[in-house]
Amino acid sequence: MLKTPVIHPTIMEALARSGHFAQIVIADGNLPVGAMTGPNSTTVHLNFKPGLLDALTVLEGILEVCPIQGGIVMEKPAEANAEIHQAYKKLLGDATWDEMERWAFYDKIRDPNTTLIIQTGEQRRFANLILTVGVVKMAEESGF
């Protein structure tokens, strides 16, 4: 019996094999994840219906069980709204933050470092997020 906030067996297995610099993708409901699968990635479909499960809920769960050192989103067109990016930044705190051109972002998802793609029912546009796994720091290592 697990006592962690995240109990999905496939997600937990993929996180357990995701070392430093591995990538975890939280995908919105529009990302064609079948075309994004890389050579080392596992895809988990949590998009039961539009709006369930949303990307912020998944990010909160990941942050409770896995150290994250960075986040990357796709650049949005100037006229588009991507308020979810601000919510991501707030949750990620001190993690690095970057934006990538659309096609480069898709290529980054297909990278061999991607170990997990979680497709959500998120309906907001430009909600795809690539997370970079950090390291678990020991108490005596807090200075770096």
Short mmCIF file of N, CA and C in Angstrom, two decimals:
data_model
loop_
_atom_site.label_atom_id
_atom_site.label_comp_id
_atom_site.label_asym_id
_atom_site.label_seq_id
_atom_site.Cartn_x
_atom_site.Cartn_y
_atom_site.Cartn_z
N MET A 1 0.84 -1.18 0.00
CA MET A 1 0.00 0.00 0.00
C MET A 1 0.88 1.24 0.00
N LEU A 2 0.66 2.15 -0.93
CA LEU A 2 1.45 3.38 -1.02
C LEU A 2 0.87 4.48 -0.13
N LYS A 3 1.74 5.28 0.44
CA LYS A 3 1.32 6.41 1.25
C LYS A 3 1.68 7.73 0.61
N THR A 4 2.13 7.69 -0.64
CA THR A 4 2.47 8.93 -1.34
C THR A 4 1.20 9.53 -1.92
N PRO A 5 1.22 10.83 -2.25
CA PRO A 5 0.03 11.46 -2.84
C PRO A 5 -0.31 10.91 -4.22
N VAL A 6 0.68 10.43 -4.94
CA VAL A 6 0.45 9.86 -6.27
C VAL A 6 0.52 8.34 -6.14
N ILE A 7 -0.52 7.65 -6.59
CA ILE A 7 -0.54 6.19 -6.44
C ILE A 7 -0.69 5.46 -7.77
N HIS A 8 -0.72 6.19 -8.88
CA HIS A 8 -0.87 5.56 -10.19
C HIS A 8 0.36 4.69 -10.44
N PRO A 9 0.20 3.38 -10.62
CA PRO A 9 1.36 2.48 -10.70
C PRO A 9 2.30 2.76 -11.87
N THR A 10 1.77 3.08 -13.02
CA THR A 10 2.63 3.33 -14.18
C THR A 10 3.39 4.63 -14.01
N ILE A 11 2.73 5.65 -13.49
CA ILE A 11 3.41 6.92 -13.25
C ILE A 11 4.50 6.74 -12.21
N MET A 12 4.22 6.04 -11.14
CA MET A 12 5.23 5.83 -10.09
C MET A 12 6.43 5.05 -10.63
N GLU A 13 6.18 4.05 -11.46
CA GLU A 13 7.28 3.27 -12.04
C GLU A 13 8.14 4.14 -12.94
N ALA A 14 7.51 4.96 -13.78
CA ALA A 14 8.27 5.82 -14.69
C ALA A 14 9.05 6.88 -13.91
N LEU A 15 8.46 7.43 -12.86
CA LEU A 15 9.18 8.41 -12.05
C LEU A 15 10.37 7.77 -11.35
N ALA A 16 10.20 6.53 -10.90
CA ALA A 16 11.27 5.84 -10.19
C ALA A 16 12.48 5.60 -11.10
N ARG A 17 12.26 5.46 -12.40
CA ARG A 17 13.38 5.24 -13.32
C ARG A 17 13.84 6.52 -14.00
N SER A 18 13.31 7.65 -13.57
CA SER A 18 13.66 8.95 -14.14
C SER A 18 14.73 9.61 -13.29
N GLY A 19 15.97 9.55 -13.73
CA GLY A 19 17.07 10.16 -13.00
C GLY A 19 17.23 11.63 -13.34
N HIS A 20 18.31 12.20 -12.83
CA HIS A 20 18.62 13.60 -13.04
C HIS A 20 18.67 13.92 -14.54
N PHE A 21 18.02 14.96 -14.93
CA PHE A 21 17.89 15.46 -16.31
C PHE A 21 16.88 14.69 -17.16
N ALA A 22 16.22 13.68 -16.61
CA ALA A 22 15.13 13.04 -17.35
C ALA A 22 14.02 14.07 -17.55
N GLN A 23 13.19 13.85 -18.55
CA GLN A 23 12.10 14.77 -18.85
C GLN A 23 10.77 14.09 -18.63
N ILE A 24 9.86 14.83 -18.02
CA ILE A 24 8.48 14.40 -17.82
C ILE A 24 7.60 15.41 -18.54
N VAL A 25 6.68 14.94 -19.34
CA VAL A 25 5.80 15.83 -20.10
C VAL A 25 4.39 15.74 -19.52
N ILE A 26 3.84 16.89 -19.19
CA ILE A 26 2.42 16.98 -18.85
C ILE A 26 1.76 17.57 -20.08
N ALA A 27 0.94 16.76 -20.73
CA ALA A 27 0.34 17.14 -22.01
C ALA A 27 -1.12 17.55 -21.83
N ASP A 28 -1.52 18.56 -22.59
CA ASP A 28 -2.94 18.92 -22.56
C ASP A 28 -3.73 17.93 -23.42
N GLY A 29 -5.01 18.09 -23.47
CA GLY A 29 -5.86 17.16 -24.19
C GLY A 29 -5.76 17.23 -25.70
N ASN A 30 -5.01 18.21 -26.22
CA ASN A 30 -4.89 18.38 -27.66
C ASN A 30 -3.58 17.87 -28.25
N LEU A 31 -2.58 17.59 -27.41
CA LEU A 31 -1.28 17.14 -27.93
C LEU A 31 -1.41 15.73 -28.51
N PRO A 32 -0.96 15.53 -29.75
CA PRO A 32 -1.02 14.19 -30.35
C PRO A 32 0.08 13.30 -29.77
N VAL A 33 -0.14 12.79 -28.57
CA VAL A 33 0.92 12.06 -27.86
C VAL A 33 1.40 10.83 -28.60
N GLY A 34 0.57 10.21 -29.40
CA GLY A 34 1.00 9.05 -30.18
C GLY A 34 2.11 9.39 -31.14
N ALA A 35 2.14 10.62 -31.63
CA ALA A 35 3.18 11.07 -32.55
C ALA A 35 4.38 11.66 -31.81
N MET A 36 4.29 11.77 -30.50
CA MET A 36 5.35 12.40 -29.71
C MET A 36 6.19 11.38 -28.93
N THR A 37 5.80 10.15 -28.95
CA THR A 37 6.48 9.14 -28.15
C THR A 37 7.93 8.98 -28.58
N GLY A 38 8.83 9.07 -27.59
CA GLY A 38 10.25 8.89 -27.85
C GLY A 38 10.66 7.46 -27.54
N PRO A 39 11.94 7.14 -27.74
CA PRO A 39 12.40 5.77 -27.57
C PRO A 39 12.38 5.27 -26.13
N ASN A 40 12.36 6.16 -25.15
CA ASN A 40 12.40 5.75 -23.74
C ASN A 40 11.19 6.20 -22.94
N SER A 41 10.16 6.70 -23.63
CA SER A 41 9.03 7.27 -22.91
C SER A 41 7.87 6.29 -22.76
N THR A 42 7.21 6.43 -21.63
CA THR A 42 5.98 5.73 -21.33
C THR A 42 4.87 6.76 -21.38
N THR A 43 3.75 6.43 -22.01
CA THR A 43 2.62 7.35 -22.06
C THR A 43 1.52 6.84 -21.16
N VAL A 44 0.97 7.75 -20.35
CA VAL A 44 -0.16 7.46 -19.48
C VAL A 44 -1.29 8.39 -19.88
N HIS A 45 -2.44 7.83 -20.16
CA HIS A 45 -3.61 8.62 -20.56
C HIS A 45 -4.52 8.84 -19.35
N LEU A 46 -4.57 10.07 -18.89
CA LEU A 46 -5.47 10.44 -17.79
C LEU A 46 -6.60 11.32 -18.29
N ASN A 47 -6.78 11.37 -19.60
CA ASN A 47 -7.80 12.23 -20.20
C ASN A 47 -9.10 11.46 -20.40
N PHE A 48 -9.76 11.16 -19.29
CA PHE A 48 -11.02 10.42 -19.32
C PHE A 48 -12.10 11.17 -20.07
N LYS A 49 -12.20 12.48 -19.82
CA LYS A 49 -13.09 13.35 -20.58
C LYS A 49 -12.55 14.76 -20.48
N PRO A 50 -12.94 15.65 -21.39
CA PRO A 50 -12.40 17.01 -21.36
C PRO A 50 -12.55 17.65 -19.98
N GLY A 51 -11.44 18.19 -19.50
CA GLY A 51 -11.43 18.86 -18.21
C GLY A 51 -11.00 17.97 -17.05
N LEU A 52 -11.01 16.67 -17.26
CA LEU A 52 -10.59 15.72 -16.21
C LEU A 52 -9.44 14.91 -16.73
N LEU A 53 -8.50 14.86 -16.11
CA LEU A 53 -7.80 15.49 -15.02
C LEU A 53 -7.04 16.68 -15.59
N ASP A 54 -7.00 17.81 -14.90
CA ASP A 54 -6.34 18.99 -15.46
C ASP A 54 -4.83 18.98 -15.20
N ALA A 55 -4.12 19.78 -15.94
CA ALA A 55 -2.65 19.80 -15.91
C ALA A 55 -2.10 20.31 -14.58
N LEU A 56 -2.74 21.28 -13.96
CA LEU A 56 -2.24 21.81 -12.70
C LEU A 56 -2.33 20.77 -11.58
N THR A 57 -3.38 19.99 -11.56
CA THR A 57 -3.52 18.92 -10.56
C THR A 57 -2.41 17.89 -10.74
N VAL A 58 -2.12 17.54 -11.98
CA VAL A 58 -1.05 16.57 -12.25
C VAL A 58 0.30 17.16 -11.84
N LEU A 59 0.56 18.42 -12.17
CA LEU A 59 1.81 19.05 -11.77
C LEU A 59 1.96 19.06 -10.25
N GLU A 60 0.91 19.42 -9.54
CA GLU A 60 0.97 19.43 -8.07
C GLU A 60 1.35 18.04 -7.54
N GLY A 61 0.76 17.00 -8.11
CA GLY A 61 1.09 15.64 -7.68
C GLY A 61 2.53 15.27 -7.97
N ILE A 62 3.01 15.60 -9.15
CA ILE A 62 4.40 15.30 -9.51
C ILE A 62 5.35 16.01 -8.56
N LEU A 63 5.07 17.26 -8.24
CA LEU A 63 5.94 18.03 -7.36
C LEU A 63 5.99 17.46 -5.94
N GLU A 64 4.97 16.73 -5.55
CA GLU A 64 4.95 16.13 -4.23
C GLU A 64 5.82 14.88 -4.13
N VAL A 65 6.15 14.28 -5.27
CA VAL A 65 6.92 13.02 -5.21
C VAL A 65 8.24 13.05 -5.97
N CYS A 66 8.51 14.12 -6.71
CA CYS A 66 9.69 14.12 -7.57
C CYS A 66 10.34 15.52 -7.59
N PRO A 67 11.67 15.59 -7.45
CA PRO A 67 12.32 16.91 -7.52
C PRO A 67 12.36 17.41 -8.96
N ILE A 68 11.94 18.63 -9.17
CA ILE A 68 11.92 19.23 -10.51
C ILE A 68 12.81 20.46 -10.50
N GLN A 69 13.72 20.53 -11.48
CA GLN A 69 14.63 21.67 -11.54
C GLN A 69 14.31 22.65 -12.67
N GLY A 70 13.43 22.27 -13.59
CA GLY A 70 13.13 23.19 -14.68
C GLY A 70 11.84 22.86 -15.39
N GLY A 71 11.30 23.88 -16.06
CA GLY A 71 10.09 23.71 -16.86
C GLY A 71 10.23 24.43 -18.18
N ILE A 72 9.64 23.84 -19.22
CA ILE A 72 9.67 24.42 -20.56
C ILE A 72 8.25 24.37 -21.12
N VAL A 73 7.81 25.46 -21.73
CA VAL A 73 6.53 25.50 -22.42
C VAL A 73 6.76 25.93 -23.86
N MET A 74 5.74 25.74 -24.66
CA MET A 74 5.78 26.18 -26.05
C MET A 74 5.46 27.67 -26.11
N GLU A 75 6.23 28.40 -26.93
CA GLU A 75 5.91 29.82 -27.14
C GLU A 75 4.51 29.93 -27.71
N LYS A 76 3.77 30.89 -27.21
CA LYS A 76 2.42 31.10 -27.72
C LYS A 76 2.43 32.27 -28.70
N PRO A 77 1.50 32.30 -29.62
CA PRO A 77 1.39 33.48 -30.49
C PRO A 77 1.08 34.71 -29.63
N ALA A 78 1.49 35.86 -30.08
CA ALA A 78 1.32 37.10 -29.31
C ALA A 78 -0.14 37.34 -28.92
N GLU A 79 -1.06 36.98 -29.79
CA GLU A 79 -2.47 37.25 -29.52
C GLU A 79 -3.14 36.19 -28.66
N ALA A 80 -2.45 35.10 -28.36
CA ALA A 80 -3.04 34.00 -27.60
C ALA A 80 -2.91 34.22 -26.09
N ASN A 81 -3.80 33.60 -25.36
CA ASN A 81 -3.79 33.66 -23.91
C ASN A 81 -3.20 32.35 -23.38
N ALA A 82 -2.26 32.47 -22.47
CA ALA A 82 -1.68 31.28 -21.85
C ALA A 82 -1.48 31.56 -20.35
N GLU A 83 -2.57 31.90 -19.67
CA GLU A 83 -2.50 32.19 -18.24
C GLU A 83 -1.97 31.00 -17.45
N ILE A 84 -2.15 29.81 -17.98
CA ILE A 84 -1.68 28.62 -17.28
C ILE A 84 -0.16 28.67 -17.09
N HIS A 85 0.56 29.35 -17.97
CA HIS A 85 2.00 29.47 -17.81
C HIS A 85 2.36 30.15 -16.48
N GLN A 86 1.60 31.17 -16.12
CA GLN A 86 1.85 31.86 -14.85
C GLN A 86 1.58 30.94 -13.67
N ALA A 87 0.54 30.12 -13.78
CA ALA A 87 0.23 29.16 -12.72
C ALA A 87 1.35 28.12 -12.59
N TYR A 88 1.88 27.69 -13.72
CA TYR A 88 3.02 26.75 -13.69
C TYR A 88 4.21 27.39 -12.99
N LYS A 89 4.55 28.62 -13.39
CA LYS A 89 5.70 29.31 -12.79
C LYS A 89 5.55 29.41 -11.27
N LYS A 90 4.35 29.72 -10.83
CA LYS A 90 4.10 29.85 -9.40
C LYS A 90 4.33 28.52 -8.69
N LEU A 91 3.82 27.43 -9.25
CA LEU A 91 4.00 26.12 -8.63
C LEU A 91 5.45 25.66 -8.66
N LEU A 92 6.16 25.99 -9.74
CA LEU A 92 7.55 25.55 -9.89
C LEU A 92 8.53 26.36 -9.05
N GLY A 93 8.12 27.51 -8.58
CA GLY A 93 8.98 28.29 -7.68
C GLY A 93 10.31 28.65 -8.30
N ASP A 94 11.40 28.17 -7.69
CA ASP A 94 12.75 28.52 -8.12
C ASP A 94 13.27 27.72 -9.31
N ALA A 95 12.49 26.85 -9.86
CA ALA A 95 12.93 26.06 -11.01
C ALA A 95 13.20 26.98 -12.20
N THR A 96 14.13 26.56 -13.06
CA THR A 96 14.39 27.35 -14.27
C THR A 96 13.16 27.31 -15.16
N TRP A 97 13.06 28.28 -16.03
CA TRP A 97 11.88 28.41 -16.89
C TRP A 97 12.33 28.80 -18.29
N ASP A 98 11.73 28.17 -19.30
CA ASP A 98 12.09 28.49 -20.67
C ASP A 98 10.87 28.31 -21.56
N GLU A 99 10.92 28.96 -22.72
CA GLU A 99 9.91 28.80 -23.76
C GLU A 99 10.63 28.40 -25.04
N MET A 100 9.99 27.53 -25.83
CA MET A 100 10.59 27.05 -27.07
C MET A 100 9.62 27.24 -28.23
N GLU A 101 10.19 27.43 -29.39
CA GLU A 101 9.43 27.47 -30.63
C GLU A 101 8.69 26.14 -30.79
N ARG A 102 7.53 26.19 -31.40
CA ARG A 102 6.62 25.05 -31.48
C ARG A 102 7.29 23.75 -31.94
N TRP A 103 7.95 23.76 -33.08
CA TRP A 103 8.50 22.52 -33.63
C TRP A 103 9.70 22.03 -32.83
N ALA A 104 10.49 22.95 -32.29
CA ALA A 104 11.59 22.57 -31.41
C ALA A 104 11.05 21.95 -30.12
N PHE A 105 9.93 22.47 -29.63
CA PHE A 105 9.28 21.93 -28.44
C PHE A 105 8.84 20.49 -28.68
N TYR A 106 8.21 20.25 -29.84
CA TYR A 106 7.79 18.88 -30.17
C TYR A 106 8.99 17.94 -30.27
N ASP A 107 10.07 18.41 -30.88
CA ASP A 107 11.28 17.58 -30.96
C ASP A 107 11.84 17.29 -29.57
N LYS A 108 11.76 18.26 -28.67
CA LYS A 108 12.25 18.07 -27.30
C LYS A 108 11.45 16.97 -26.60
N ILE A 109 10.15 16.91 -26.84
CA ILE A 109 9.32 15.85 -26.25
C ILE A 109 9.79 14.48 -26.74
N ARG A 110 10.15 14.38 -28.01
CA ARG A 110 10.59 13.10 -28.60
C ARG A 110 12.00 12.70 -28.18
N ASP A 111 12.70 13.56 -27.47
CA ASP A 111 14.08 13.32 -27.05
C ASP A 111 14.19 12.03 -26.23
N PRO A 112 15.30 11.30 -26.34
CA PRO A 112 15.49 10.08 -25.54
C PRO A 112 15.45 10.31 -24.03
N ASN A 113 15.64 11.55 -23.57
CA ASN A 113 15.57 11.85 -22.14
C ASN A 113 14.15 11.84 -21.60
N THR A 114 13.16 11.87 -22.48
CA THR A 114 11.77 11.86 -22.00
C THR A 114 11.42 10.44 -21.56
N THR A 115 11.06 10.33 -20.28
CA THR A 115 10.73 9.03 -19.71
C THR A 115 9.23 8.85 -19.47
N LEU A 116 8.50 9.96 -19.41
CA LEU A 116 7.07 9.88 -19.09
C LEU A 116 6.31 11.00 -19.78
N ILE A 117 5.22 10.63 -20.43
CA ILE A 117 4.27 11.60 -20.99
C ILE A 117 2.92 11.30 -20.34
N ILE A 118 2.38 12.30 -19.66
CA ILE A 118 1.08 12.15 -19.02
C ILE A 118 0.09 13.03 -19.77
N GLN A 119 -0.85 12.40 -20.48
CA GLN A 119 -1.86 13.19 -21.18
C GLN A 119 -3.03 13.43 -20.24
N THR A 120 -3.34 14.70 -20.07
CA THR A 120 -4.42 15.11 -19.19
C THR A 120 -5.65 15.48 -20.01
N GLY A 121 -6.70 15.81 -19.33
CA GLY A 121 -7.90 16.32 -19.99
C GLY A 121 -7.91 17.84 -20.05
N GLU A 122 -6.73 18.45 -19.83
CA GLU A 122 -6.62 19.91 -19.82
C GLU A 122 -7.10 20.48 -21.15
N GLN A 123 -7.96 21.47 -21.09
CA GLN A 123 -8.52 22.08 -22.29
C GLN A 123 -7.92 23.43 -22.63
N ARG A 124 -7.21 24.04 -21.69
CA ARG A 124 -6.58 25.33 -22.00
C ARG A 124 -5.49 25.12 -23.04
N ARG A 125 -5.42 26.04 -23.98
CA ARG A 125 -4.41 25.94 -25.03
C ARG A 125 -3.04 26.31 -24.49
N PHE A 126 -2.02 25.78 -25.11
CA PHE A 126 -0.61 26.01 -24.75
C PHE A 126 -0.32 25.56 -23.31
N ALA A 127 -0.95 24.48 -22.90
CA ALA A 127 -0.78 23.96 -21.53
C ALA A 127 0.25 22.84 -21.46
N ASN A 128 0.88 22.47 -22.57
CA ASN A 128 1.89 21.41 -22.53
C ASN A 128 3.12 21.91 -21.78
N LEU A 129 3.68 21.03 -20.94
CA LEU A 129 4.78 21.40 -20.08
C LEU A 129 5.80 20.27 -20.04
N ILE A 130 7.06 20.61 -20.29
CA ILE A 130 8.16 19.65 -20.15
C ILE A 130 8.87 19.97 -18.85
N LEU A 131 8.96 18.99 -17.98
CA LEU A 131 9.66 19.14 -16.70
C LEU A 131 11.00 18.44 -16.76
N THR A 132 12.00 19.03 -16.15
CA THR A 132 13.31 18.39 -16.03
C THR A 132 13.48 17.93 -14.60
N VAL A 133 13.77 16.64 -14.43
CA VAL A 133 13.94 16.06 -13.10
C VAL A 133 15.24 16.57 -12.48
N GLY A 134 15.16 16.94 -11.22
CA GLY A 134 16.32 17.40 -10.47
C GLY A 134 16.90 16.27 -9.64
N VAL A 135 17.57 16.63 -8.58
CA VAL A 135 18.17 15.65 -7.68
C VAL A 135 17.59 15.81 -6.28
N VAL A 136 17.58 14.73 -5.54
CA VAL A 136 17.19 14.79 -4.14
C VAL A 136 18.43 15.21 -3.36
N LYS A 137 18.36 16.35 -2.72
CA LYS A 137 19.52 16.88 -2.00
C LYS A 137 19.51 16.38 -0.56
N MET A 138 20.67 15.99 -0.10
CA MET A 138 20.84 15.60 1.29
C MET A 138 20.93 16.87 2.13
N ALA A 139 20.61 16.79 3.41
CA ALA A 139 20.63 17.96 4.28
C ALA A 139 21.97 18.69 4.25
N GLU A 140 23.06 17.95 4.21
CA GLU A 140 24.39 18.56 4.21
C GLU A 140 24.77 19.15 2.85
N GLU A 141 23.94 18.95 1.83
CA GLU A 141 24.23 19.45 0.49
C GLU A 141 23.42 20.70 0.14
N SER A 142 22.79 21.30 1.08
CA SER A 142 21.88 22.40 0.79
C SER A 142 22.56 23.62 0.20
N GLY A 143 23.89 23.70 0.24
CA GLY A 143 24.59 24.87 -0.26
C GLY A 143 24.80 24.91 -1.76
N PHE A 144 24.36 23.87 -2.51
CA PHE A 144 24.52 23.91 -3.97
C PHE A 144 23.37 23.23 -4.67
#
